[in-house]
mmCIF file of N, CA and C in Angstrom:
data_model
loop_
_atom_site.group_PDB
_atom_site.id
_atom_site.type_symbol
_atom_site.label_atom_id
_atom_site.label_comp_id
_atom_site.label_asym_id
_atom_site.label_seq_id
_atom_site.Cartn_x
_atom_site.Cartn_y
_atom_site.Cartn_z
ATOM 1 N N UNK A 1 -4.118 -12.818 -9.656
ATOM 2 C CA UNK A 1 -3.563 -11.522 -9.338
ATOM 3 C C UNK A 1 -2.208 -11.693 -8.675
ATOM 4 N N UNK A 2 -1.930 -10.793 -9.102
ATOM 5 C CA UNK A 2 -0.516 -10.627 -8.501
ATOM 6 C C UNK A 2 -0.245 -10.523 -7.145
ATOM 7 N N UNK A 3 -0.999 -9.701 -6.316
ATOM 8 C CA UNK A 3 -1.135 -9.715 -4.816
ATOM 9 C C UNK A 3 -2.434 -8.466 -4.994
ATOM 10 N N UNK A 4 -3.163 -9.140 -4.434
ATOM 11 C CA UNK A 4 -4.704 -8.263 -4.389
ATOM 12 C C UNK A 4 -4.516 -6.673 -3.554
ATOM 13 N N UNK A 5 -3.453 -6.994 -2.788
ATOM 14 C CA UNK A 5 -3.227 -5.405 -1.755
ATOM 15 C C UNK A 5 -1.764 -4.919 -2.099
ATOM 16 N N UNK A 6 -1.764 -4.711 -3.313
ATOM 17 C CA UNK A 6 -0.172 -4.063 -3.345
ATOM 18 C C UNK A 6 -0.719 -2.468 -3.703
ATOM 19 N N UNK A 7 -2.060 -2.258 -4.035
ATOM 20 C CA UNK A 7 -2.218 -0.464 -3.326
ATOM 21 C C UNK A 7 -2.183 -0.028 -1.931
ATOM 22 N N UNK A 8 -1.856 -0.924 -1.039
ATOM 23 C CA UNK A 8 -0.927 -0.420 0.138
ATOM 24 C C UNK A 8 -0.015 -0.374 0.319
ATOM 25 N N UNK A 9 0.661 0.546 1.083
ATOM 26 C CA UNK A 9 1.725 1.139 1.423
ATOM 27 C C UNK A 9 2.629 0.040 2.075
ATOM 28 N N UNK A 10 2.190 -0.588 2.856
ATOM 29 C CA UNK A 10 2.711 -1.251 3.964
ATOM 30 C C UNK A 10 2.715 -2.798 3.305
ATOM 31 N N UNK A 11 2.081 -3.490 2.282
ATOM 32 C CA UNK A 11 2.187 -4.744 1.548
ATOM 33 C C UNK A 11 3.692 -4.392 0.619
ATOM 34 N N UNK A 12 3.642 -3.163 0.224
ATOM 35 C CA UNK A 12 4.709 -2.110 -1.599
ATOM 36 C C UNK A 12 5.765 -2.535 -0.252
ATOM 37 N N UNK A 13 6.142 -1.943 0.419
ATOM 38 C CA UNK A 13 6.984 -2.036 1.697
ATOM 39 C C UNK A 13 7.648 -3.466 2.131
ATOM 40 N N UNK A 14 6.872 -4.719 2.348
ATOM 41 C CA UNK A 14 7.695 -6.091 2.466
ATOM 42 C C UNK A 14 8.128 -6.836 1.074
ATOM 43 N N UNK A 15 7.762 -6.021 -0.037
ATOM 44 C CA UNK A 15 8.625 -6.468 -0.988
ATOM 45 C C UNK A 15 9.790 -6.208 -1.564
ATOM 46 N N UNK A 16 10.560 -5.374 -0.787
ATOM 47 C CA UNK A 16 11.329 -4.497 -0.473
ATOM 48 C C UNK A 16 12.573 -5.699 0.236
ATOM 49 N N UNK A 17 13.169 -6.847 0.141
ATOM 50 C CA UNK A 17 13.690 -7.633 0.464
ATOM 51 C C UNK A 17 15.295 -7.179 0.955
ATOM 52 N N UNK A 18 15.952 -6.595 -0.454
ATOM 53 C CA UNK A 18 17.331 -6.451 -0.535
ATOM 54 C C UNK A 18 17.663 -5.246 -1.369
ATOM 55 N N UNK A 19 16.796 -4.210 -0.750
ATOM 56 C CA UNK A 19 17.425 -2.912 -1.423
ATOM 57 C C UNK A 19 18.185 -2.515 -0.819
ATOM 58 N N UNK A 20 19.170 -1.694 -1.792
ATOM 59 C CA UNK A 20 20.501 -1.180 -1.667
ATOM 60 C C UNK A 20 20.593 -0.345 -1.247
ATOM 61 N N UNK A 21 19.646 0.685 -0.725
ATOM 62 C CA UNK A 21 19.474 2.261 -0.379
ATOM 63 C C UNK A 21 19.498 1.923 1.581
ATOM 64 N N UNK A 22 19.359 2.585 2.491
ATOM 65 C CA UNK A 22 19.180 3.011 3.652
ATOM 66 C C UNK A 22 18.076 3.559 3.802
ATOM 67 N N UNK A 23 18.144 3.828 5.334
ATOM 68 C CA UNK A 23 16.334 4.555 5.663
ATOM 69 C C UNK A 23 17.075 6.393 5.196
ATOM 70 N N UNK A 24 18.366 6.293 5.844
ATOM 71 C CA UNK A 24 19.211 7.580 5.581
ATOM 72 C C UNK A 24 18.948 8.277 4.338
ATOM 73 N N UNK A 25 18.952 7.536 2.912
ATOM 74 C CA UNK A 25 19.011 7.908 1.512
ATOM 75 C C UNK A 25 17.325 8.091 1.100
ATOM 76 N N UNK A 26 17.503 9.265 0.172
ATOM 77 C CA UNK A 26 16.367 9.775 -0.434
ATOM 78 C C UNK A 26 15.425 8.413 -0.887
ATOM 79 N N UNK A 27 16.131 7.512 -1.549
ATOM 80 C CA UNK A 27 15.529 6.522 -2.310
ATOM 81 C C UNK A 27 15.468 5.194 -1.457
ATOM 82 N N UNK A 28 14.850 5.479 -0.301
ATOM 83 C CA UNK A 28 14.442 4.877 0.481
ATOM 84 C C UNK A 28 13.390 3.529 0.659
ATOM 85 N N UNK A 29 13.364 2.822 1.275
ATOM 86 C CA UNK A 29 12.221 1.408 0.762
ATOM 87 C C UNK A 29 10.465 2.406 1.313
ATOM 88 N N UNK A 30 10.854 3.303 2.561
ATOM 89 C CA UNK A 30 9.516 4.036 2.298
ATOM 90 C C UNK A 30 9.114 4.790 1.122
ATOM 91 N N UNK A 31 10.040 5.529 0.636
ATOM 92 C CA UNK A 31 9.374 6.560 -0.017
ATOM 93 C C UNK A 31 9.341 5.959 -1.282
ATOM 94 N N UNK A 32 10.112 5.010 -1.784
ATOM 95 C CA UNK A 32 9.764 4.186 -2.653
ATOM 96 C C UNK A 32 8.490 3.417 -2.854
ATOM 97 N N UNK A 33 7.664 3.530 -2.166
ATOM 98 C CA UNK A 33 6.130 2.235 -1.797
ATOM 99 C C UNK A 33 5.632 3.553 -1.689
ATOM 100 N N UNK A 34 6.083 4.646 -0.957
ATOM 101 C CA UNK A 34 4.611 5.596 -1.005
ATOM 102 C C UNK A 34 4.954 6.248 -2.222
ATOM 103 N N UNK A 35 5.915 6.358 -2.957
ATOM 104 C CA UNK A 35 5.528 6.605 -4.729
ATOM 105 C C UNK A 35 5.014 5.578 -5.737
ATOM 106 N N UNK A 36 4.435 4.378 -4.726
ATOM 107 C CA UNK A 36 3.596 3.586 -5.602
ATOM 108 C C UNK A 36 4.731 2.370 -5.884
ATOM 109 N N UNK A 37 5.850 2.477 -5.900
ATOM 110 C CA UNK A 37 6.816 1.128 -5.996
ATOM 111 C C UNK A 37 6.364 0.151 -5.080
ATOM 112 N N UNK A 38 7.110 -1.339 -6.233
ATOM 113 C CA UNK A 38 7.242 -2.648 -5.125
ATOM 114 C C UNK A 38 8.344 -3.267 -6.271
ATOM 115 N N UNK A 39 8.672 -3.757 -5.024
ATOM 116 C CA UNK A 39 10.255 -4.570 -5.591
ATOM 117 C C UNK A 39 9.840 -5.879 -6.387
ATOM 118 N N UNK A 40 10.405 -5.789 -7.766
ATOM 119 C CA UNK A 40 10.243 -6.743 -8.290
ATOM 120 C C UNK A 40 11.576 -7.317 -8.626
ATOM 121 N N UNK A 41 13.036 -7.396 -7.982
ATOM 122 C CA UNK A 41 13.708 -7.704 -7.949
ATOM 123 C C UNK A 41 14.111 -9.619 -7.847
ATOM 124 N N UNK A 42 14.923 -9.717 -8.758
ATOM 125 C CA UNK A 42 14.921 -11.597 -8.562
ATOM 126 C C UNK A 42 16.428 -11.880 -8.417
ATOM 127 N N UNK A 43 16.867 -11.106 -7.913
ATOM 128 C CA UNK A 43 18.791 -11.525 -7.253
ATOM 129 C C UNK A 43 19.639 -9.989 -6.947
ATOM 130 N N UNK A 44 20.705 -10.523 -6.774
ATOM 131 C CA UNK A 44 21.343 -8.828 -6.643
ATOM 132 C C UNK A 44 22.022 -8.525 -7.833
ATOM 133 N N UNK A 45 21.667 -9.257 -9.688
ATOM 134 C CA UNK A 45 21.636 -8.420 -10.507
ATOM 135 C C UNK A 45 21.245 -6.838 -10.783
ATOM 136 N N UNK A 46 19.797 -7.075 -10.058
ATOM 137 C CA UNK A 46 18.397 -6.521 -10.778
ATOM 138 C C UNK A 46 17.845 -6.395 -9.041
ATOM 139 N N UNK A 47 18.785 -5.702 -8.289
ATOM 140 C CA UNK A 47 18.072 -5.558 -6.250
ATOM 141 C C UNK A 47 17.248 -4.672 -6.566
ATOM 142 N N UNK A 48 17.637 -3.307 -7.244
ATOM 143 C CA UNK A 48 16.895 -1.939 -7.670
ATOM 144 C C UNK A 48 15.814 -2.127 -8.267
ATOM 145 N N UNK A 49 15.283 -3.299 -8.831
ATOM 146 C CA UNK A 49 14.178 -3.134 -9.808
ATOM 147 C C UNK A 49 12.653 -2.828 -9.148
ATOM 148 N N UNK A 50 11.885 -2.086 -9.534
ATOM 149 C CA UNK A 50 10.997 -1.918 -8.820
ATOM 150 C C UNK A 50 9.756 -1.403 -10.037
ATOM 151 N N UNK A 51 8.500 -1.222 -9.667
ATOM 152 C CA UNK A 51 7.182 -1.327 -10.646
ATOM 153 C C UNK A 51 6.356 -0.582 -9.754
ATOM 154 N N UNK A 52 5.743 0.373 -10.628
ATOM 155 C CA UNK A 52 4.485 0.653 -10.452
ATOM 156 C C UNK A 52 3.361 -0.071 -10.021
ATOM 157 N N UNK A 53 2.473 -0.014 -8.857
ATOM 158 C CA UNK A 53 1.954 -0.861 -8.475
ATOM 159 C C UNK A 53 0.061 -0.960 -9.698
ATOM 160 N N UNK A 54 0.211 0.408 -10.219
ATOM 161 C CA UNK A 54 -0.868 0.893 -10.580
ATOM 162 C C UNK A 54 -0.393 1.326 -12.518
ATOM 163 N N UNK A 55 0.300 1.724 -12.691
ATOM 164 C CA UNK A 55 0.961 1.925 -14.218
ATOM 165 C C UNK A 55 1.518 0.754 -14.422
ATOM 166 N N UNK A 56 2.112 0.294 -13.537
ATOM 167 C CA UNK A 56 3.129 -1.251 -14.153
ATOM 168 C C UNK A 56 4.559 -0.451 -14.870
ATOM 169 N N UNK A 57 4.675 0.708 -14.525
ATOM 170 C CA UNK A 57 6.024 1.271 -14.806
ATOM 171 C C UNK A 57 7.224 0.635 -14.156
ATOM 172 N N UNK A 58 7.654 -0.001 -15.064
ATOM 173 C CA UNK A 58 9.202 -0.984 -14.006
ATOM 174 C C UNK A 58 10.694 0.132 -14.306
ATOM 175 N N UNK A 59 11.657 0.372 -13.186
ATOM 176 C CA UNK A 59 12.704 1.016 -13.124
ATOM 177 C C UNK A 59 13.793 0.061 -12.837
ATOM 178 N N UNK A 60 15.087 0.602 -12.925
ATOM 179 C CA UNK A 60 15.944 0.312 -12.200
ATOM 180 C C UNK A 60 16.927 1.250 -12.361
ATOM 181 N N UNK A 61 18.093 0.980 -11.765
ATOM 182 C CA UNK A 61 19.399 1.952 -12.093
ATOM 183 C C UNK A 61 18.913 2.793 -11.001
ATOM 184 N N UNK A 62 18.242 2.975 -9.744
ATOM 185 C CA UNK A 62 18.222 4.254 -9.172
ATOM 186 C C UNK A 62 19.524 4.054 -8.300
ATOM 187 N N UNK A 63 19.945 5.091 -7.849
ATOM 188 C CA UNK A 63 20.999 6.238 -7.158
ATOM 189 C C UNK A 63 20.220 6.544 -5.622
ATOM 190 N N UNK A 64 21.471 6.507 -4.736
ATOM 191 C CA UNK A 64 21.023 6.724 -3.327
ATOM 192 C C UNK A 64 20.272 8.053 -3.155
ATOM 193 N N UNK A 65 20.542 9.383 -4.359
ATOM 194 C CA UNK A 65 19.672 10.578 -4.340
ATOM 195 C C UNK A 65 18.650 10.725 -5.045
ATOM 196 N N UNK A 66 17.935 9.671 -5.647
ATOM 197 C CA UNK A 66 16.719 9.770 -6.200
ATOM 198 C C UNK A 66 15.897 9.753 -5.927
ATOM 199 N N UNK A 67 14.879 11.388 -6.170
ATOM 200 C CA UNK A 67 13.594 11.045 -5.500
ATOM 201 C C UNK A 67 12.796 10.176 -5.876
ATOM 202 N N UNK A 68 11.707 9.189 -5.528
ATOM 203 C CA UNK A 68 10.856 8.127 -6.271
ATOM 204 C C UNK A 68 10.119 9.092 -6.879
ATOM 205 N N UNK A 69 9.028 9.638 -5.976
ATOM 206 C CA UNK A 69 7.940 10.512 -6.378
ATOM 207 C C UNK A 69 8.575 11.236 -8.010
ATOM 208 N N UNK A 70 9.681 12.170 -7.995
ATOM 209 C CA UNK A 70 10.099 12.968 -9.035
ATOM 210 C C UNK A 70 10.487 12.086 -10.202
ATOM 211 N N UNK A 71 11.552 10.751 -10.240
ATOM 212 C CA UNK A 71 11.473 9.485 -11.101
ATOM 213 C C UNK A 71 10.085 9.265 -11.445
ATOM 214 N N UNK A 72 8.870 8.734 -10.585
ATOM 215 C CA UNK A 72 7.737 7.685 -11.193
ATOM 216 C C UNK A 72 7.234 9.576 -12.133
ATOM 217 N N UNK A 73 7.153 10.771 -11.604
ATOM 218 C CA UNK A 73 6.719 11.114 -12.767
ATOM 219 C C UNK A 73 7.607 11.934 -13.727
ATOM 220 N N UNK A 74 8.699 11.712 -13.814
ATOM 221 C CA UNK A 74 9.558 12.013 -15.351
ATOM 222 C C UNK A 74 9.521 10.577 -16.417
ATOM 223 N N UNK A 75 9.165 9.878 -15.250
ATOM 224 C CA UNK A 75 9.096 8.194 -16.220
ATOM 225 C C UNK A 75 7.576 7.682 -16.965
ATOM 226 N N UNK A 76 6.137 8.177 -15.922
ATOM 227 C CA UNK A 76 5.085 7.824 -15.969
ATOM 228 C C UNK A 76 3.996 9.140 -15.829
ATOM 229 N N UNK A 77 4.095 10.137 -16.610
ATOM 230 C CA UNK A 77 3.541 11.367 -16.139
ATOM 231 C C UNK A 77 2.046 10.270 -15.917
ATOM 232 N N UNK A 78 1.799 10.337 -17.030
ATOM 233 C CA UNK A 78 0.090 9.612 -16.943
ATOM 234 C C UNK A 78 -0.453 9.011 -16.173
ATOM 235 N N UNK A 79 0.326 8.185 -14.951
ATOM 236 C CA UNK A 79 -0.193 7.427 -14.390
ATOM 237 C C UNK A 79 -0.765 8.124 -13.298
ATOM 238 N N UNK A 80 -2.458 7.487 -13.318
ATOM 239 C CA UNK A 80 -3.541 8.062 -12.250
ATOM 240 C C UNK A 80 -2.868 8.407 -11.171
ATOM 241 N N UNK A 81 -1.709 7.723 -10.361
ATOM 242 C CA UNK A 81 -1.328 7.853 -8.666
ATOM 243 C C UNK A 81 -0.614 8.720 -8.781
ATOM 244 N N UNK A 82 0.273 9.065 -9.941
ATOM 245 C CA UNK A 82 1.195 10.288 -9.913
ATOM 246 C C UNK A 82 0.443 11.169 -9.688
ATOM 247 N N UNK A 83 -0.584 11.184 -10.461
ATOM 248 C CA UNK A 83 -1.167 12.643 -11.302
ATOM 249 C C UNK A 83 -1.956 13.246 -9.782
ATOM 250 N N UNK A 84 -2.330 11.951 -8.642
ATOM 251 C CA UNK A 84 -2.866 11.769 -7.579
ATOM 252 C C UNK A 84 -1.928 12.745 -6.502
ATOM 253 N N UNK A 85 -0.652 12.414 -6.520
ATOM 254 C CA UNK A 85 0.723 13.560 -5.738
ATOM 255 C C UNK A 85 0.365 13.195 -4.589
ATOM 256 N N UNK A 86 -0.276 12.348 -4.061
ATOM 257 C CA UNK A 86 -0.227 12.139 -2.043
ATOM 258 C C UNK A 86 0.050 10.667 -1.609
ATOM 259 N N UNK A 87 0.529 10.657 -0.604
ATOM 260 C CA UNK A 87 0.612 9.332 -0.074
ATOM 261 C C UNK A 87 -0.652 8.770 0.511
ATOM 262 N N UNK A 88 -0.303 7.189 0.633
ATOM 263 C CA UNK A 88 -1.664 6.550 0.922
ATOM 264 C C UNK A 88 -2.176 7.673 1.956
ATOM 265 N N UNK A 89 -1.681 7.773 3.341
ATOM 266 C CA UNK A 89 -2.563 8.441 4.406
ATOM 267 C C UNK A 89 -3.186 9.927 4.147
ATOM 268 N N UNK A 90 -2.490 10.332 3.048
ATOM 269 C CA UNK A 90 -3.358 11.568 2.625
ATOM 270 C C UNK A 90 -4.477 11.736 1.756
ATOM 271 N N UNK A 91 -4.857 10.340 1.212
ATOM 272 C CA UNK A 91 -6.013 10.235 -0.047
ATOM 273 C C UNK A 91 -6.835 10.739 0.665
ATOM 274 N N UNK A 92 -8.114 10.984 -0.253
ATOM 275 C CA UNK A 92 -9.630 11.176 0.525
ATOM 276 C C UNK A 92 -9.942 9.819 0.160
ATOM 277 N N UNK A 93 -11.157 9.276 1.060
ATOM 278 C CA UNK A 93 -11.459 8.181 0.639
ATOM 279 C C UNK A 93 -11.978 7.910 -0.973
ATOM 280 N N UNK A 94 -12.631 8.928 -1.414
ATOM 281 C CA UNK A 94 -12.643 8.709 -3.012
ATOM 282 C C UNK A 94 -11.716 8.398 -3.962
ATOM 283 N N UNK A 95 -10.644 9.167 -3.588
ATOM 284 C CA UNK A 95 -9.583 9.165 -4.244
ATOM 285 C C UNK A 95 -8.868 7.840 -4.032
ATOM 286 N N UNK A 96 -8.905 6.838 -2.608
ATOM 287 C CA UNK A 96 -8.631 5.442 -2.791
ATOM 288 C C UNK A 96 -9.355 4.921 -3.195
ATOM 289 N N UNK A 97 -10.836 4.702 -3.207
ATOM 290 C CA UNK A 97 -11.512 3.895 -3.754
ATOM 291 C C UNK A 97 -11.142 4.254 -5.521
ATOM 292 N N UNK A 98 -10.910 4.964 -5.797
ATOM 293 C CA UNK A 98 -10.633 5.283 -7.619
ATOM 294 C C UNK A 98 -9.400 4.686 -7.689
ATOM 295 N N UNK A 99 -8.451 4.718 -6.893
ATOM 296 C CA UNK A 99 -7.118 3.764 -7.187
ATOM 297 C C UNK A 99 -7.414 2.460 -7.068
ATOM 298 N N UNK A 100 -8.259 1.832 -6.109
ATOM 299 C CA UNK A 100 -8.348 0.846 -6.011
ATOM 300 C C UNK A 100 -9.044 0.251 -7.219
ATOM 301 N N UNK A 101 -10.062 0.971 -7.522
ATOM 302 C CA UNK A 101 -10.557 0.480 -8.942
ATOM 303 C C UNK A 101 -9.867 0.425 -9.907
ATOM 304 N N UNK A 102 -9.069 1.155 -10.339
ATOM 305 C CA UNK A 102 -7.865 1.230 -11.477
ATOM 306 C C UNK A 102 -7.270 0.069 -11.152
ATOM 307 N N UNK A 103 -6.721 -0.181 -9.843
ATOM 308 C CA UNK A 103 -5.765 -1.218 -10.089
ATOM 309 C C UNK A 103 -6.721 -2.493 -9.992
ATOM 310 N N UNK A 104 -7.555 -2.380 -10.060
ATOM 311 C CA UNK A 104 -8.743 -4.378 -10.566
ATOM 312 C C UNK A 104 -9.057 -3.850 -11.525
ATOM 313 N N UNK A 105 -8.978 -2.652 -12.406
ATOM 314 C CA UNK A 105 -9.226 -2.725 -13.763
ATOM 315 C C UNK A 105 -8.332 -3.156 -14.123
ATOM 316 N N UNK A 106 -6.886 -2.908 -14.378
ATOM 317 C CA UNK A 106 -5.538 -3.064 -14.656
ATOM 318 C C UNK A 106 -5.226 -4.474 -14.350
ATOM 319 N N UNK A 107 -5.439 -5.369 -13.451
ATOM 320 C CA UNK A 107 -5.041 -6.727 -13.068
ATOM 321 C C UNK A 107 -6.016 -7.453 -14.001
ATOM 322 N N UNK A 108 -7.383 -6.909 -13.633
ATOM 323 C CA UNK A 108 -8.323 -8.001 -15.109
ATOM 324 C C UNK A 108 -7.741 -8.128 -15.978
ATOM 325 N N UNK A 109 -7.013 -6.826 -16.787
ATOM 326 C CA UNK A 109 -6.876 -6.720 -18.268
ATOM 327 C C UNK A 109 -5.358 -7.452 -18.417
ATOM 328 N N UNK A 110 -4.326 -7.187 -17.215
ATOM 329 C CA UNK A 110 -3.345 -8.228 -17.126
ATOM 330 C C UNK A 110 -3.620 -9.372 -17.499
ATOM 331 N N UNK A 111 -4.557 -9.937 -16.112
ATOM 332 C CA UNK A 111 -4.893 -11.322 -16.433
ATOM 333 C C UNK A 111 -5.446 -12.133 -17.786
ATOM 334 N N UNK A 112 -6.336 -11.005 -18.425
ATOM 335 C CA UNK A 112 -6.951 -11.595 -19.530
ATOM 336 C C UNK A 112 -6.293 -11.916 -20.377
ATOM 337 N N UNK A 113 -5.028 -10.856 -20.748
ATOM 338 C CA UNK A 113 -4.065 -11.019 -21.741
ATOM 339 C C UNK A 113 -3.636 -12.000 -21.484
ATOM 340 N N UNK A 114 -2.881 -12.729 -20.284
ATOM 341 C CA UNK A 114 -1.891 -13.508 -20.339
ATOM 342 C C UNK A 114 -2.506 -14.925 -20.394
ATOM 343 N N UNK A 115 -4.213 -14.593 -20.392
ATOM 344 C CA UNK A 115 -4.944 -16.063 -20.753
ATOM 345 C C UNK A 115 -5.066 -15.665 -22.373
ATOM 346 N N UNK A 116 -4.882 -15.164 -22.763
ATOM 347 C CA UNK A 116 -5.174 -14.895 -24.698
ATOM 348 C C UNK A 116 -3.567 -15.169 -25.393
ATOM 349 N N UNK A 117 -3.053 -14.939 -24.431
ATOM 350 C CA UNK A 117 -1.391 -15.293 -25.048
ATOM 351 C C UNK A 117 -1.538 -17.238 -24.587
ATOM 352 N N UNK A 118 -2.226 -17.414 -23.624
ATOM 353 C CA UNK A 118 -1.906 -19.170 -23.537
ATOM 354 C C UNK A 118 -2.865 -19.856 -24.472
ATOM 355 N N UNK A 119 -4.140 -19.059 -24.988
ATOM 356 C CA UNK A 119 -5.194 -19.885 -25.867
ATOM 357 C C UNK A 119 -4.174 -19.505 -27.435
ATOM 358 N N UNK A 120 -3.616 -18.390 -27.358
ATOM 359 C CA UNK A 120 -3.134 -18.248 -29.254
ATOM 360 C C UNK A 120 -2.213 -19.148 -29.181
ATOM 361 N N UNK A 121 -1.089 -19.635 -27.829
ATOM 362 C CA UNK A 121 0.091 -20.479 -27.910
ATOM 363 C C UNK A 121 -0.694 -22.256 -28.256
ATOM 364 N N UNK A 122 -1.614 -22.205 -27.317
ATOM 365 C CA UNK A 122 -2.497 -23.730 -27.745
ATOM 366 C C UNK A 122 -2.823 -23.930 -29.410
ATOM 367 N N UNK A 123 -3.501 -22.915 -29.531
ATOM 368 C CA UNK A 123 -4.105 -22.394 -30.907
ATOM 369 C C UNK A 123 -2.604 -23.147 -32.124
ATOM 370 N N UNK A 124 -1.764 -22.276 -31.508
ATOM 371 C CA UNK A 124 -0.873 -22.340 -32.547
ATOM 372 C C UNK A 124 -0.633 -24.243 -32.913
ATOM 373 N N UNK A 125 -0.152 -24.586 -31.667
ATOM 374 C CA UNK A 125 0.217 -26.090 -31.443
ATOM 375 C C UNK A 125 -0.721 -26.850 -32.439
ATOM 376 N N UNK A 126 -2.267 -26.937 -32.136
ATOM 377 C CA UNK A 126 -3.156 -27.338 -32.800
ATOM 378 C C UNK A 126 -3.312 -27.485 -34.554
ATOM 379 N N UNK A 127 -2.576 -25.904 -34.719
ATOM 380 C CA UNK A 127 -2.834 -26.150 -36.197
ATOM 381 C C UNK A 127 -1.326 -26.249 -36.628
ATOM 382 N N UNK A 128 -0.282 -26.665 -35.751
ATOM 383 C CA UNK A 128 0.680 -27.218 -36.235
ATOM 384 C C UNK A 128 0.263 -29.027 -36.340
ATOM 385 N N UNK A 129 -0.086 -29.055 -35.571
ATOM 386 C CA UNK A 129 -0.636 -30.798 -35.304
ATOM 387 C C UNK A 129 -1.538 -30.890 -36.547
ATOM 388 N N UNK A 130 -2.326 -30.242 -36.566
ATOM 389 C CA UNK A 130 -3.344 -30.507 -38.031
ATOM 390 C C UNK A 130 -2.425 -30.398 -39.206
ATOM 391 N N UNK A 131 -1.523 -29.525 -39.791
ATOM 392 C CA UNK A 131 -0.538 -29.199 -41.335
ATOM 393 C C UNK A 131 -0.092 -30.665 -40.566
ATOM 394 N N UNK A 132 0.761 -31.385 -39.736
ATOM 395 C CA UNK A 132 1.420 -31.959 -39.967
ATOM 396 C C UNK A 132 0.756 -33.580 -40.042
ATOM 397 N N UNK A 133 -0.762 -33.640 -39.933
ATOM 398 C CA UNK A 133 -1.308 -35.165 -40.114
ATOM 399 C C UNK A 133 -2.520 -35.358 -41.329
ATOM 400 N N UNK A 134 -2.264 -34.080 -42.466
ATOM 401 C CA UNK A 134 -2.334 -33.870 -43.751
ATOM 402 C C UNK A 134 -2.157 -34.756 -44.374
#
């Protein structure tokens, strides 16, 4: 997994390294994590880049006046946390425990894939090795 607690607020929040925004600006490193962002940024190409912690919706290009909340849903209507509209401290506890489940449904099915992409890449090798000792 990627980080087992990035449906908290406060984990979405220290990944937040070198954003470009202020506490001042709409598009803030809070309100960014309580619309479900975490910085997936890897230099100051790509500082803005940020993901859905729960859709896996990745952005960038935001503007010091962008709301997150109004971005994650013109970008991700579908996703359960949008469709959810509250920040962590306002869930009912049902309503976290259902995010929380989504997102270990969502990381299994991550994970599984990216073990089915390393068995088809083996796979492949193998029956290149076999055509070529024909």
């Amino acid at each position: 997994m990627e980080s087992p607690a990035l449906y908290l607020v406060d984990v979405r929040i220290k990944t937040f390294k070198k954003w470009p925004f202020t506490d001042k600006d709409k598009c803030n490193i809070r309100n960014m994590a309580e619309a479900g962002f975490y910085s997936v940024a890897t230099g100051e190409d790509d500082a803005d880049a940020a993901k859905c912690f729960l859709c896996g919706k990745e952005l960038d290009g935001w503007e010091a006046h962008d709301d997150p909340w109004d971005e994650h849903k013109s970008h991700a209507a579908k996703c359960a946390f949008v469709q959810l509209g509250k920040k962590e401290n306002e869930l009912l506890l049902s309503e976290m425990l259902s995010v929380i489940k989504q997102y270990m449904v969502n990381e299994v099915k991550r994970v599984a894939e990216a073990r089915k992409e390393k068995i088809d890449e083996r796979a492949k090798l193998v029956r290149r090795q076999c055509m070529t000792r024909k």
